[in-house]
PDB file of C-alpha atoms in Angstrom:
ATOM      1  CA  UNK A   1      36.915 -75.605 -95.991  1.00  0.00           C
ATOM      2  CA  UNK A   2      34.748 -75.386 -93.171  1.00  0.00           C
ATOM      3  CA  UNK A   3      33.311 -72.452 -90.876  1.00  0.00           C
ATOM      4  CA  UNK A   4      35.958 -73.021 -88.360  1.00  0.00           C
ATOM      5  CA  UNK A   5      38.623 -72.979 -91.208  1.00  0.00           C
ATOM      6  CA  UNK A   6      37.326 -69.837 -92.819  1.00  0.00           C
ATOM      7  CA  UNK A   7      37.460 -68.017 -89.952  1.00  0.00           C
ATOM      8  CA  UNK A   8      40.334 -68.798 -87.865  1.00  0.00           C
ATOM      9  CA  UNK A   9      42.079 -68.664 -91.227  1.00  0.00           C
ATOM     10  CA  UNK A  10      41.226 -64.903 -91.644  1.00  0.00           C
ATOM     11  CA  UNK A  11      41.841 -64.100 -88.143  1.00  0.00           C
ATOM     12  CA  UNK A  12      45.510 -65.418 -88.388  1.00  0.00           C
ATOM     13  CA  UNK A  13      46.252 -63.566 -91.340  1.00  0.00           C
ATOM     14  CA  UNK A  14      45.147 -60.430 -89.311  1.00  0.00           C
ATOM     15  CA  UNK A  15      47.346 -61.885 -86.876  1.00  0.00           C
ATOM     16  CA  UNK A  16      50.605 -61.694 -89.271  1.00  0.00           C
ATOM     17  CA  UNK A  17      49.850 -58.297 -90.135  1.00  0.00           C
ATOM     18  CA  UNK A  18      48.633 -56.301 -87.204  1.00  0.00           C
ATOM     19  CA  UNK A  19      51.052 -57.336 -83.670  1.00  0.00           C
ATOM     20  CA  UNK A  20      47.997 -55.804 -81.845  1.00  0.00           C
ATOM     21  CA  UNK A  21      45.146 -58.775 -82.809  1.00  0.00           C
ATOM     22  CA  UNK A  22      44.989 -60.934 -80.114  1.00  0.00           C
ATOM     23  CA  UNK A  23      42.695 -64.265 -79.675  1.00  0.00           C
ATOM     24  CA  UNK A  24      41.312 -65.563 -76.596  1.00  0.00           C
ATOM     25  CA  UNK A  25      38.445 -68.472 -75.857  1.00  0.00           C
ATOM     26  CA  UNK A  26      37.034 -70.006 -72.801  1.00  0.00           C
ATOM     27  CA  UNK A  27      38.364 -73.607 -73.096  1.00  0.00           C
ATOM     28  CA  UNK A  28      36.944 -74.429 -76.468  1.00  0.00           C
ATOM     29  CA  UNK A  29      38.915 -76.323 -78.641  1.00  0.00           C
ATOM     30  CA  UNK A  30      39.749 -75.816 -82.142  1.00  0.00           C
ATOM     31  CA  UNK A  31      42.159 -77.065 -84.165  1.00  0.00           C
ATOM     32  CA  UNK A  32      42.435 -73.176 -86.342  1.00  0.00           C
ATOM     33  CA  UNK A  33      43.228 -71.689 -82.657  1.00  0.00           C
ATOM     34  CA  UNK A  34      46.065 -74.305 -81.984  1.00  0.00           C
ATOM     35  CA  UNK A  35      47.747 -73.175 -85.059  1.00  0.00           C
ATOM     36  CA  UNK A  36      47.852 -69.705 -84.080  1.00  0.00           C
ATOM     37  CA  UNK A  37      48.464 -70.567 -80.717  1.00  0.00           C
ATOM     38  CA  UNK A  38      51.719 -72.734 -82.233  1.00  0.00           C
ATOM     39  CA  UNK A  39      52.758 -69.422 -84.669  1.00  0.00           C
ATOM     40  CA  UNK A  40      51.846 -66.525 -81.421  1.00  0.00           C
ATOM     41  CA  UNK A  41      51.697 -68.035 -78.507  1.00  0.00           C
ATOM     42  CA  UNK A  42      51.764 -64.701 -76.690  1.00  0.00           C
ATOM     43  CA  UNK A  43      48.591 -63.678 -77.973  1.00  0.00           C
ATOM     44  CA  UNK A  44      46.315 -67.134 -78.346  1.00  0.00           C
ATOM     45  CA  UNK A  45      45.244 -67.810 -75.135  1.00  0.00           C
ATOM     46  CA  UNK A  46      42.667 -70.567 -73.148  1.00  0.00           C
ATOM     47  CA  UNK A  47      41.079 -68.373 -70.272  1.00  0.00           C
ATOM     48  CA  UNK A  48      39.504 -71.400 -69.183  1.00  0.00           C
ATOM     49  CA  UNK A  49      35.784 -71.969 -68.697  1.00  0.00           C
ATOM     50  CA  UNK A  50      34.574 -68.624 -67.253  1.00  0.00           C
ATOM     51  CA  UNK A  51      32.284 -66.898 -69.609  1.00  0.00           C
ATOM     52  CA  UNK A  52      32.190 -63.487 -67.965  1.00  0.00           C
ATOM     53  CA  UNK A  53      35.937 -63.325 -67.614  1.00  0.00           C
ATOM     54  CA  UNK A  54      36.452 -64.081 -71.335  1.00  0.00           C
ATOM     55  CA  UNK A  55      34.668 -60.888 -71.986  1.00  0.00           C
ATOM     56  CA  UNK A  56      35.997 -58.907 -68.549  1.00  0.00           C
ATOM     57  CA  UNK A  57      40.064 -59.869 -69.931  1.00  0.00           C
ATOM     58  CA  UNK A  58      39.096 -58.813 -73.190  1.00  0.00           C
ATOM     59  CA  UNK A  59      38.026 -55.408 -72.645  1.00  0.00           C
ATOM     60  CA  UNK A  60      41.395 -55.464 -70.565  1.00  0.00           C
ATOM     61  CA  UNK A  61      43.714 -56.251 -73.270  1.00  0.00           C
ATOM     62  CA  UNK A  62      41.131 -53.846 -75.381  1.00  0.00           C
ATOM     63  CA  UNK A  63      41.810 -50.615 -73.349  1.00  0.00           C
ATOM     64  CA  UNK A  64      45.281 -51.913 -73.722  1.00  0.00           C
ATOM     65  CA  UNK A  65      45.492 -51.103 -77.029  1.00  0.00           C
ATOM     66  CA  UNK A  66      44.605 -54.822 -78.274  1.00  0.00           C
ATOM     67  CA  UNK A  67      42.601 -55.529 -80.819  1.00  0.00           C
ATOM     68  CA  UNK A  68      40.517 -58.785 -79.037  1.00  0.00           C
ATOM     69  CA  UNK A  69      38.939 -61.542 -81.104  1.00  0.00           C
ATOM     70  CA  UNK A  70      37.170 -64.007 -78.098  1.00  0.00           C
ATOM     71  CA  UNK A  71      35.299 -66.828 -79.101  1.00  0.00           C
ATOM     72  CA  UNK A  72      32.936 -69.656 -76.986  1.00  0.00           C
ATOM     73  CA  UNK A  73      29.515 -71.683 -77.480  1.00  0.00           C
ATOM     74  CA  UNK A  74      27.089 -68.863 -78.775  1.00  0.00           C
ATOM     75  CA  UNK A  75      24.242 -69.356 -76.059  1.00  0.00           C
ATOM     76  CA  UNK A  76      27.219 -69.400 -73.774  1.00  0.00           C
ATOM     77  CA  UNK A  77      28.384 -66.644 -74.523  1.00  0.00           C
ATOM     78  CA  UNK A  78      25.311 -64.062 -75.451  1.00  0.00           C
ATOM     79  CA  UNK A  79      23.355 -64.956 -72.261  1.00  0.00           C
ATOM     80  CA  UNK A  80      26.114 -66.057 -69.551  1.00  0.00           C
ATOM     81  CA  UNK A  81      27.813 -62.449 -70.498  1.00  0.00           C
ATOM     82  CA  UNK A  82      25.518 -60.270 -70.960  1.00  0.00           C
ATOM     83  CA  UNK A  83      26.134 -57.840 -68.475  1.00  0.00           C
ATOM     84  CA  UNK A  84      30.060 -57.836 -69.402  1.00  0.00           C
ATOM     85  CA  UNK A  85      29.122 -57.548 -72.829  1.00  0.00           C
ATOM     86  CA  UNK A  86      27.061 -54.425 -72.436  1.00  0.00           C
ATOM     87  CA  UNK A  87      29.248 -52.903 -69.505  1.00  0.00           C
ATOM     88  CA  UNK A  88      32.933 -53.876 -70.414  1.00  0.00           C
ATOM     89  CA  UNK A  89      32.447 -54.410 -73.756  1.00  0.00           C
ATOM     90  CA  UNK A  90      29.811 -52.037 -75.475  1.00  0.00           C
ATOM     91  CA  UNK A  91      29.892 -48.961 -73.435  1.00  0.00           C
ATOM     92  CA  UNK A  92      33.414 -47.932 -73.829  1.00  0.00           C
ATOM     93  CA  UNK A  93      32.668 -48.835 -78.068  1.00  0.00           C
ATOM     94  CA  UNK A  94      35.850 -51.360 -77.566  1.00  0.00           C
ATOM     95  CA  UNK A  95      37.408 -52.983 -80.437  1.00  0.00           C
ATOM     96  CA  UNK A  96      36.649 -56.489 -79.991  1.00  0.00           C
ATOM     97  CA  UNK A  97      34.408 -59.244 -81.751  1.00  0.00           C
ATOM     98  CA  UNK A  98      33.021 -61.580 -80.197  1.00  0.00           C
ATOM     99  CA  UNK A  99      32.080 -65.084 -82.405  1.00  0.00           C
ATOM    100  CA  UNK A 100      29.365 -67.273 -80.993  1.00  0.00           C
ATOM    101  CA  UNK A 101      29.817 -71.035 -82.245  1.00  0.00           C
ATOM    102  CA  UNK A 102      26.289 -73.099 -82.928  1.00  0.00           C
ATOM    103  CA  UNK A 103      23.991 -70.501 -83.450  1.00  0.00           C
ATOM    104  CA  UNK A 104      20.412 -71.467 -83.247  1.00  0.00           C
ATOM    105  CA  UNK A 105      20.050 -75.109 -83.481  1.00  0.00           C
ATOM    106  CA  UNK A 106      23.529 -75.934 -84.208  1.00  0.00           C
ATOM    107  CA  UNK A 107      24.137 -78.003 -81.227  1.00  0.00           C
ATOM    108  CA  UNK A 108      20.015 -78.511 -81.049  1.00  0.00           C
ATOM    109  CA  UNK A 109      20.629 -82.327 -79.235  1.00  0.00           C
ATOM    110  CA  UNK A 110      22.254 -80.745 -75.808  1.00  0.00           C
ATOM    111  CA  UNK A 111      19.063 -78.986 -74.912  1.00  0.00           C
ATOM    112  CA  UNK A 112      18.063 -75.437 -73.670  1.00  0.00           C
ATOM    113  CA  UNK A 113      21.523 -74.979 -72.228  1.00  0.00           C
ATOM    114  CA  UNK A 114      23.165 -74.762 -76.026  1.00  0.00           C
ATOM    115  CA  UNK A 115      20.255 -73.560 -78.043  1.00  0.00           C
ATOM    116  CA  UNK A 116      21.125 -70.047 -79.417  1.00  0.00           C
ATOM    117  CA  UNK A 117      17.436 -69.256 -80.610  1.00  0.00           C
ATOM    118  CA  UNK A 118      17.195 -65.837 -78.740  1.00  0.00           C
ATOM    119  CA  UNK A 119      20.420 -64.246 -78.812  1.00  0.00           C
ATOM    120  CA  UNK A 120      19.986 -62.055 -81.841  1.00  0.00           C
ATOM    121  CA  UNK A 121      16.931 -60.273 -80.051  1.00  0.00           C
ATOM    122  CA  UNK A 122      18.880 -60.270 -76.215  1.00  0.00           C
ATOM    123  CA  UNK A 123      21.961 -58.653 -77.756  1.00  0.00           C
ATOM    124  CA  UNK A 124      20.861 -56.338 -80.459  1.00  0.00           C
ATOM    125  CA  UNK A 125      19.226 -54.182 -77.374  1.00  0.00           C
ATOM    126  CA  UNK A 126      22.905 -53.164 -76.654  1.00  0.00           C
ATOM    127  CA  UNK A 127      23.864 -50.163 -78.357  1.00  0.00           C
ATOM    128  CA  UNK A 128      27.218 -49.939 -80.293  1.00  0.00           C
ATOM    129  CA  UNK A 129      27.086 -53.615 -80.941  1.00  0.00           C
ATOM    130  CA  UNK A 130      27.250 -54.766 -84.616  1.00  0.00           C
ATOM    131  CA  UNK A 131      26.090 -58.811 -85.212  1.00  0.00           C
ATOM    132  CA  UNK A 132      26.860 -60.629 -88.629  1.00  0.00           C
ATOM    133  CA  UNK A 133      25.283 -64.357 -89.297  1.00  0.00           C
ATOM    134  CA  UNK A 134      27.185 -65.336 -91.889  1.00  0.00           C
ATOM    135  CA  UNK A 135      25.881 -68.365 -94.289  1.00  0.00           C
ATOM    136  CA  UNK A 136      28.234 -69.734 -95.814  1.00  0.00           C
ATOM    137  CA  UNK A 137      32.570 -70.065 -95.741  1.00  0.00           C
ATOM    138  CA  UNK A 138      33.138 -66.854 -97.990  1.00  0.00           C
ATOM    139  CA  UNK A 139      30.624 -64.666 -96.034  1.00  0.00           C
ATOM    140  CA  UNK A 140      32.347 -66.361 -92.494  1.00  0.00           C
ATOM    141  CA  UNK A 141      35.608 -64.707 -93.447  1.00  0.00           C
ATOM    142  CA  UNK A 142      33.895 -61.285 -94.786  1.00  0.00           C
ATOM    143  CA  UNK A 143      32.247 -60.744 -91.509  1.00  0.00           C
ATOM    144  CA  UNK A 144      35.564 -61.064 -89.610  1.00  0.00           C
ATOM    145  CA  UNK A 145      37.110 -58.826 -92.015  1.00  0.00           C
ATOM    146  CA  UNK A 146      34.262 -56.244 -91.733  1.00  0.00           C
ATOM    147  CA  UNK A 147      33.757 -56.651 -87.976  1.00  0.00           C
ATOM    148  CA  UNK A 148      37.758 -56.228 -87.500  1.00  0.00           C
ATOM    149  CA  UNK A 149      37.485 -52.704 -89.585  1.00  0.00           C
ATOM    150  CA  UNK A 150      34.455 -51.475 -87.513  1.00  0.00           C
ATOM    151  CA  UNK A 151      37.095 -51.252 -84.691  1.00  0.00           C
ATOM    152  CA  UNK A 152      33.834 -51.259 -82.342  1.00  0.00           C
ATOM    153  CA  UNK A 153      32.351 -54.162 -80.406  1.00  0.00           C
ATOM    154  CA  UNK A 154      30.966 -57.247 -82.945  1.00  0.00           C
ATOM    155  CA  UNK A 155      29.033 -60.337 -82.505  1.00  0.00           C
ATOM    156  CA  UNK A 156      29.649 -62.470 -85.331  1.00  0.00           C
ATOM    157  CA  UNK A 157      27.274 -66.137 -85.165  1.00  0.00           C
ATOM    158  CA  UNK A 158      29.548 -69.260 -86.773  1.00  0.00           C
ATOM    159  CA  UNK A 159      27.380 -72.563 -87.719  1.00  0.00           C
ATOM    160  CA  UNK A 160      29.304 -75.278 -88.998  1.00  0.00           C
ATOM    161  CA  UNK A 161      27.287 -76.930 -91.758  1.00  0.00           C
ATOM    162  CA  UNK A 162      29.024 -77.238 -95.454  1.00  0.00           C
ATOM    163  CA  UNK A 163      27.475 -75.573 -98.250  1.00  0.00           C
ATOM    164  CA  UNK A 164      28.451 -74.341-101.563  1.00  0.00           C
ATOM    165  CA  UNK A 165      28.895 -70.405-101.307  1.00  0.00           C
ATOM    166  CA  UNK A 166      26.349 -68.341-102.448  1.00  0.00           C
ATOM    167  CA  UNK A 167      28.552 -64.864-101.559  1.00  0.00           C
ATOM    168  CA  UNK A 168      31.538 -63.757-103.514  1.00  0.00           C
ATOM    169  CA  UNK A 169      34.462 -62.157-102.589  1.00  0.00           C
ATOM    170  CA  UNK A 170      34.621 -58.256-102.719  1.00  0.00           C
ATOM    171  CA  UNK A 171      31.272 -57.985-103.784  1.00  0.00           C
ATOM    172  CA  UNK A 172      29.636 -54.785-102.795  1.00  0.00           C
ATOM    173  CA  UNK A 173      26.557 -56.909-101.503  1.00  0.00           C
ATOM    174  CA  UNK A 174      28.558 -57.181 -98.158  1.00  0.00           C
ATOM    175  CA  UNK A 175      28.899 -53.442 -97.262  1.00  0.00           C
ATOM    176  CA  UNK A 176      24.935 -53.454 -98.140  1.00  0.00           C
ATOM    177  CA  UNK A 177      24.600 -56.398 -95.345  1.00  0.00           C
ATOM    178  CA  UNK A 178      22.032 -58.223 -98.119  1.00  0.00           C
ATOM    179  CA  UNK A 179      22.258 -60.411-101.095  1.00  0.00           C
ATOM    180  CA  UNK A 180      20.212 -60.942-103.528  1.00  0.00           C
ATOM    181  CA  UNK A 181      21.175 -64.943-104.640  1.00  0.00           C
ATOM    182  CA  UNK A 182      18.055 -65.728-106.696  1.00  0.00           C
ATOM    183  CA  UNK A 183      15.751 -63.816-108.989  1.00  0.00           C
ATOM    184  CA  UNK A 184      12.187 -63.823-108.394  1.00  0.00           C
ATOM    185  CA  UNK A 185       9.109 -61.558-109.332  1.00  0.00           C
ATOM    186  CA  UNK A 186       6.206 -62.854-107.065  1.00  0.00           C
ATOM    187  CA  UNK A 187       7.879 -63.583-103.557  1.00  0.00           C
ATOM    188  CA  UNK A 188      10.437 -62.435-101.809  1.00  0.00           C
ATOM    189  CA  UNK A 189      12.016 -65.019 -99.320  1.00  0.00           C
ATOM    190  CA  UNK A 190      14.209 -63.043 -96.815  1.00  0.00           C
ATOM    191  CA  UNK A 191      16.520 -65.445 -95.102  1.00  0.00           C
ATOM    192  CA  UNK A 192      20.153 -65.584 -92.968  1.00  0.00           C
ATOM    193  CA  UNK A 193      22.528 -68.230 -92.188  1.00  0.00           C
ATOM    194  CA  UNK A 194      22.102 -71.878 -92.667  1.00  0.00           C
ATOM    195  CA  UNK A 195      18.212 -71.746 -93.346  1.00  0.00           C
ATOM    196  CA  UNK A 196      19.051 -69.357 -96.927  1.00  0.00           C
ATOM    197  CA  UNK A 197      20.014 -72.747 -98.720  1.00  0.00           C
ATOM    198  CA  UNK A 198      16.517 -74.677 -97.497  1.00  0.00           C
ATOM    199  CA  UNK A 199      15.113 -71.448 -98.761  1.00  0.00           C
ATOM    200  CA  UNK A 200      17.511 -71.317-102.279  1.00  0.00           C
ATOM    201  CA  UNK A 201      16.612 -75.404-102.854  1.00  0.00           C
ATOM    202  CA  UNK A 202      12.591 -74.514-102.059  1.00  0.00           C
ATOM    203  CA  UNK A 203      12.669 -71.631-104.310  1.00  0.00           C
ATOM    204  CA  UNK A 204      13.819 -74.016-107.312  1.00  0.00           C
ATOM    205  CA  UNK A 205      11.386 -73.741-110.793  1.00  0.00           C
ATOM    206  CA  UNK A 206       9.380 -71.153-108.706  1.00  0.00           C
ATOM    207  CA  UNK A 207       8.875 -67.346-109.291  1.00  0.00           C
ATOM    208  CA  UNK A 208      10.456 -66.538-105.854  1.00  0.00           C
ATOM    209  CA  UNK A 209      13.449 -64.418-104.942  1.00  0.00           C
ATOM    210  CA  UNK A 210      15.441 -65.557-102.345  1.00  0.00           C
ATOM    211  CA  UNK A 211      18.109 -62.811-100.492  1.00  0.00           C
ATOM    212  CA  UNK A 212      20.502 -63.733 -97.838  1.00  0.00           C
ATOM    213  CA  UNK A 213      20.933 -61.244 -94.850  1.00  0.00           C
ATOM    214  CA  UNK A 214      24.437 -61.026 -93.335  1.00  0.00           C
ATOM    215  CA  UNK A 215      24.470 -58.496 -91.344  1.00  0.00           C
ATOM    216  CA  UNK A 216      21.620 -58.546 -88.762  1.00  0.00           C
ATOM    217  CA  UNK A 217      22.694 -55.262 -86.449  1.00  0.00           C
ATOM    218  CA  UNK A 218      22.232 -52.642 -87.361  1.00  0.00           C
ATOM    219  CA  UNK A 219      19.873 -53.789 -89.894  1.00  0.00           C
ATOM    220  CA  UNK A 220      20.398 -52.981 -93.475  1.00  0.00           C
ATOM    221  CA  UNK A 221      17.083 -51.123 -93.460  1.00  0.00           C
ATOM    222  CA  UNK A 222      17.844 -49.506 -96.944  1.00  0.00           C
ATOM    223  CA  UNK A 223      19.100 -52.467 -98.541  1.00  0.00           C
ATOM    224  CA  UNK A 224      15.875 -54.078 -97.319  1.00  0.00           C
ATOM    225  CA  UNK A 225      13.974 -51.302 -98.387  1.00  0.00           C
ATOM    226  CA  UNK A 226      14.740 -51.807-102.088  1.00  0.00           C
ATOM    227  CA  UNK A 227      14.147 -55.281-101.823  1.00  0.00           C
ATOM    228  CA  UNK A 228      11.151 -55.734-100.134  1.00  0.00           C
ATOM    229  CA  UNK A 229       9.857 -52.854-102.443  1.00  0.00           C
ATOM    230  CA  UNK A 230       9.313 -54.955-105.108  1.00  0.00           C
ATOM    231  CA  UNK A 231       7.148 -57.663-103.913  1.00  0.00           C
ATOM    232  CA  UNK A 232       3.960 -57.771-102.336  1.00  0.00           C
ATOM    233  CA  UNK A 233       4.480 -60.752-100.738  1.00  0.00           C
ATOM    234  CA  UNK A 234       7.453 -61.390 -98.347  1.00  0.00           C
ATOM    235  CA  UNK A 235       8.265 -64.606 -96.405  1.00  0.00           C
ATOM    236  CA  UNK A 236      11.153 -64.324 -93.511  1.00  0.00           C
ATOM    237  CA  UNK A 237      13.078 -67.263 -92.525  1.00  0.00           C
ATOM    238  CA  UNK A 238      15.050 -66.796 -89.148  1.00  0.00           C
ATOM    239  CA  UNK A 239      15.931 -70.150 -87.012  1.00  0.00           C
ATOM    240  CA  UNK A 240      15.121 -67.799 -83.764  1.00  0.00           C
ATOM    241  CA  UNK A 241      12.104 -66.882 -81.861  1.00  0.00           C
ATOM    242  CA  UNK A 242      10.070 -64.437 -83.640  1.00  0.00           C
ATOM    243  CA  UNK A 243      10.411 -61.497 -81.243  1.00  0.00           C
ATOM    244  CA  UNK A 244      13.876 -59.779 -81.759  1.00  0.00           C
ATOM    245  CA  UNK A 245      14.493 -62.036 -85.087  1.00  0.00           C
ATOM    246  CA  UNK A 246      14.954 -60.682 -88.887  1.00  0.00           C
ATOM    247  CA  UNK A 247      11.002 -60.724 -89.001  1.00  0.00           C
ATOM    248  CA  UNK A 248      11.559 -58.248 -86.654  1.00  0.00           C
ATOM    249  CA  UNK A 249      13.928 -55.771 -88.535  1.00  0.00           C
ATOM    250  CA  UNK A 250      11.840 -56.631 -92.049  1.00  0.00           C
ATOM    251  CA  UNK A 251       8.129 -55.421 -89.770  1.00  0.00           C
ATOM    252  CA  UNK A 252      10.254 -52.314 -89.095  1.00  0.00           C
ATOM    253  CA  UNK A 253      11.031 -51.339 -92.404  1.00  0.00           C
ATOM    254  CA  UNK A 254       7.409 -51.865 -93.697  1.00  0.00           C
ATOM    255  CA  UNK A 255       5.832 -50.021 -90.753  1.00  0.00           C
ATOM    256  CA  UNK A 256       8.442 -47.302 -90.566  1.00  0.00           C
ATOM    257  CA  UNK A 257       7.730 -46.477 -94.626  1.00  0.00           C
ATOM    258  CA  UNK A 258       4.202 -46.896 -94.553  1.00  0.00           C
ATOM    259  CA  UNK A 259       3.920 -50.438 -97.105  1.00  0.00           C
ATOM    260  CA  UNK A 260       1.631 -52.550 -97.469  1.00  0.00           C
ATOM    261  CA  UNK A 261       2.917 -55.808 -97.925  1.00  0.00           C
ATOM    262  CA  UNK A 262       1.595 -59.469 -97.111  1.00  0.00           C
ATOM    263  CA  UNK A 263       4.195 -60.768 -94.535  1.00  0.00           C
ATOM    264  CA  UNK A 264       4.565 -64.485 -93.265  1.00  0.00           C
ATOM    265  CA  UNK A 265       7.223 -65.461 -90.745  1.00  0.00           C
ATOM    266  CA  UNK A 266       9.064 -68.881 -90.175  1.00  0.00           C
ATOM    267  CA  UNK A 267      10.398 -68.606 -87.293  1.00  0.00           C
ATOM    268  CA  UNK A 268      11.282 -71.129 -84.120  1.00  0.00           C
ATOM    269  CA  UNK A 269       8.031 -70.958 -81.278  1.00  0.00           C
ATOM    270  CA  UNK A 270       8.110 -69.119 -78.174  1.00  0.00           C
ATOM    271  CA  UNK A 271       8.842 -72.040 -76.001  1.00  0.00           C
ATOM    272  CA  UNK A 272      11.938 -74.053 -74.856  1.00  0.00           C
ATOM    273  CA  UNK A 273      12.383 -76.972 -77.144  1.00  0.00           C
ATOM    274  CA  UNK A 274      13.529 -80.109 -74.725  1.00  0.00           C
ATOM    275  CA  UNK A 275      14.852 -83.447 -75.359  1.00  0.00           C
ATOM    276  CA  UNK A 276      16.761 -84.364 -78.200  1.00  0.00           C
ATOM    277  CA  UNK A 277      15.776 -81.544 -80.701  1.00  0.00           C
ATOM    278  CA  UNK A 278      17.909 -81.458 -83.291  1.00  0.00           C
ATOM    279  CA  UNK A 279      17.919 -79.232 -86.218  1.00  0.00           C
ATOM    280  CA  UNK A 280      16.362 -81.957 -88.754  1.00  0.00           C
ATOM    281  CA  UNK A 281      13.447 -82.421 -86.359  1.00  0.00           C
ATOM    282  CA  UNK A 282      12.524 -78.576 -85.604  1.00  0.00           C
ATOM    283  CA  UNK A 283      13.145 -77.552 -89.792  1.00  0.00           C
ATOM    284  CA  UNK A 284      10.665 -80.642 -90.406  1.00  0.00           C
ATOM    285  CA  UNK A 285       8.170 -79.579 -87.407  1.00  0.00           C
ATOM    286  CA  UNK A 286       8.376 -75.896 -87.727  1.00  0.00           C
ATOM    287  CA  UNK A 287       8.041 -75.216 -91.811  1.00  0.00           C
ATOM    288  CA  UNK A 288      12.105 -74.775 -92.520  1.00  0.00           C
ATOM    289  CA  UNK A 289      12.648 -78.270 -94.270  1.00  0.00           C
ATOM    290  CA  UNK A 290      12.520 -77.590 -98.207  1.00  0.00           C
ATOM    291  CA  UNK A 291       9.401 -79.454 -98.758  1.00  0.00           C
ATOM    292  CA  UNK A 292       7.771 -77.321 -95.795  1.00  0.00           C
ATOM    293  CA  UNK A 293       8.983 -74.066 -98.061  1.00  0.00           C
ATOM    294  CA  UNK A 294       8.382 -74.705-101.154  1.00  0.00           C
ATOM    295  CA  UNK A 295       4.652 -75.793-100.170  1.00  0.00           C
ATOM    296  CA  UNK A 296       4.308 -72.264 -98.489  1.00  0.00           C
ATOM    297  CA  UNK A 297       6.044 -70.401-101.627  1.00  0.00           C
ATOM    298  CA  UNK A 298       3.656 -72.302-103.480  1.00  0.00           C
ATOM    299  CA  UNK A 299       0.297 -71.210-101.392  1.00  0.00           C
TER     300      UNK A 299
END
């Protein structure tokens, strides 16, 4: 099973059981929304490609009484919407998630245009708005689960890469926001999404912990807390600019409970990365690959 699978699975089982879920995209395909489209085809609809309007008909159907699951490209999405998302869909605390497909480098070949490297920092600005970055299948279908019960406004970032799952299922890790998914007693390597299994394979026959963050907004400050606690050395690993990123959430809970703690950040630069740069090429030229890691973990 893949991202897609995991969560358009989840949605139409929410779709069986409450009348009121509806699901709407802006003329992206997938093969999970055709099936619910085939089973409800009342409330699976293609808006067409019109960013703003997927968000504008969804807080609609929202202060309708619907209970709106909209999905597009996640640069898309996050930067073509942002007023709609703050204004139709944040300030009246609506009851609809919102899931961004490619975050970060996902669909790092078309350029600029379908990089999602800054989203996390543009969006988590907007009060009432909760953002999950799932890693792997099982955490893909927690988040819409979760996100569905906050009955508020939810960004939830889907990457399609296939990896063994590191989360389980009702574990209580998920209403903490962090895991914990490898031991450690020198380092601790905070990570979320895709880059938490370069980070798990670097941290192999070392003395470094490795957690996975799910849930990036409102950050899990206390989970993080007792984490980070522990270890005097912590290493964040966010694909997304520095500013706004995890490294930015981990800086406030050290500041904002007076640590001191040696922090090192691998993050994506603060520049536009053009041509054809796909994810391979930035993780080897920015520090994520494994080798990169594990030669940092072992400095």
């Amino acid at each position: 099973m893949d991202f897609r699978d995991a969560l358009f699975n989840e949605i139409h089982a929410l779709m069986r059981r409450d009348k009121d879920v509806v699901v709407i995209t802006n003329d992206m395909g997938a093969f999970g929304f055709d099936l619910i489209a085939k089973e409800f085809p009342e409330r699976a609809v293609n808006l067409g490609i019109a960013e703003q309007n997927l968000i504008s008909v969804s807080a609609g159907l929202a202060f309708a009484g619907k209970k709106v699951f909209a999905f597009g490209i996640a640069s898309h999405v996050a930067f073509r919407c942002f007023e709609q998302i703050k204004l139709d869909m944040c300030v009246g605390n609506l009851p609809i998630v919102l899931i961004g497909m490619g975050p970060g480098l996902t669909y790092g070949n078309d350029g600029p245009t379908h990089h999602a490297t800054e989203d996390v920092g543009a969006l988590g600005c907007i009060p009432n708005l909760t953002i999950y970055n799932p890693c792997d299948v099982v955490a893909v279908g927690k988040s819409v689960q979760l996100a569905f019960e906050t009955g508020g406004p939810c960004f939830i970032r889907l990457d399609k890469e296939k990896n063994e799952p590191v989360w389980q299922e009702d574990e209580a890790a998920f209403k903490a926001g962090v895991k914990l998914v490898k031991e450690g007693s020198e380092t601790l390597i905070l990570s979320t999404g895709i880059p938490t299994y370069r980070a798990l394979h670097a941290a192999e026959g070392a003395k470094a912990a490795v957690a996975d963050v799910l849930q990036l907004k409102p950050a899990p400050k206390e989970a993080l807390l007792d984490l980070i606690k522990g270890f005097e050395r912590i290493i964040v690993v966010d694909e997304h600019v520095k500013t706004g990123s995890l490294y930015s959430s981990v800086c406030e809970v050290i500041a904002e409970n007076a640590l001191v703690k040696k922090l090192e950040a691998v993050t994506l630069p603060d520049e536009f990365l053009l041509g054809s740069a796909s994810r391979d090429w930035a993780h080897e030229k920015f520090g994520f690959s494994v080798e990169a890691l594990k030669q940092r973990i072992g400095e």
